[in-house]
């Protein structure tokens, strides 16, 4: 299951990078001129990508907590 969460994070990072490139293309750095629509589209697309990263981290944290709680439960002899 950890592989699934790590895959979510990888897809999220790739999405953030793609959105940052799109946003940079809306500036004079990588584009011809300022393009407000492309900048907004690129930055708005970064939000779901960041959510994927967060979901992956939450999943990994829950898994670690379950392991710790199982060890505590086993240590108490229940």
Short mmCIF file of C-alpha atoms in Angstrom, two decimals, residues 13-68:
data_model
loop_
_atom_site.label_atom_id
_atom_site.label_comp_id
_atom_site.label_asym_id
_atom_site.label_seq_id
_atom_site.Cartn_x
_atom_site.Cartn_y
_atom_site.Cartn_z
CA UNK A 13 5.42 16.31 -7.79
CA UNK A 14 5.32 15.84 -11.56
CA UNK A 15 2.09 17.84 -11.63
CA UNK A 16 3.59 20.66 -9.58
CA UNK A 17 6.59 20.82 -11.89
CA UNK A 18 4.36 20.86 -14.98
CA UNK A 19 2.21 23.60 -13.48
CA UNK A 20 5.24 25.69 -12.56
CA UNK A 21 6.56 25.41 -16.12
CA UNK A 22 3.15 26.46 -17.43
CA UNK A 23 3.09 29.41 -15.03
CA UNK A 24 6.63 30.42 -16.01
CA UNK A 25 5.62 30.33 -19.67
CA UNK A 26 3.12 33.06 -18.78
CA UNK A 27 5.97 35.37 -17.76
CA UNK A 28 8.63 37.09 -19.82
CA UNK A 29 11.16 34.57 -18.46
CA UNK A 30 9.97 31.68 -20.66
CA UNK A 31 7.24 33.34 -22.70
CA UNK A 32 6.96 36.29 -25.02
CA UNK A 33 4.96 38.44 -22.63
CA UNK A 34 2.74 38.30 -19.56
CA UNK A 35 -0.28 36.06 -20.00
CA UNK A 36 -2.67 36.30 -17.05
CA UNK A 37 -4.92 33.44 -18.15
CA UNK A 38 -2.04 30.98 -18.49
CA UNK A 39 -0.59 32.09 -15.18
CA UNK A 40 -3.91 31.56 -13.41
CA UNK A 41 -4.42 28.20 -15.12
CA UNK A 42 -0.95 27.03 -14.14
CA UNK A 43 -1.23 28.09 -10.52
CA UNK A 44 -4.75 26.71 -10.16
CA UNK A 45 -3.56 23.36 -11.49
CA UNK A 46 -0.90 23.20 -8.81
CA UNK A 47 -3.55 22.92 -6.08
CA UNK A 48 -4.74 19.39 -6.99
CA UNK A 49 -1.12 18.34 -7.46
CA UNK A 50 -0.29 19.56 -3.97
CA UNK A 51 -3.36 17.72 -2.69
CA UNK A 52 -2.01 14.47 -4.17
CA UNK A 53 1.27 14.99 -2.34
CA UNK A 54 -0.62 15.63 0.91
CA UNK A 55 -2.87 12.57 0.48
CA UNK A 56 0.19 10.40 -0.09
CA UNK A 57 1.86 11.73 3.05
CA UNK A 58 -1.29 11.25 5.12
CA UNK A 59 -1.54 7.64 3.93
CA UNK A 60 2.08 6.93 4.87
CA UNK A 61 1.61 8.57 8.27
CA UNK A 62 -1.51 6.54 9.02
CA UNK A 63 0.37 3.36 8.12
CA UNK A 64 3.24 4.29 10.45
CA UNK A 65 0.80 5.08 13.26
CA UNK A 66 -0.90 1.72 12.84
CA UNK A 67 2.46 -0.02 13.16
CA UNK A 68 3.34 1.95 16.30
#
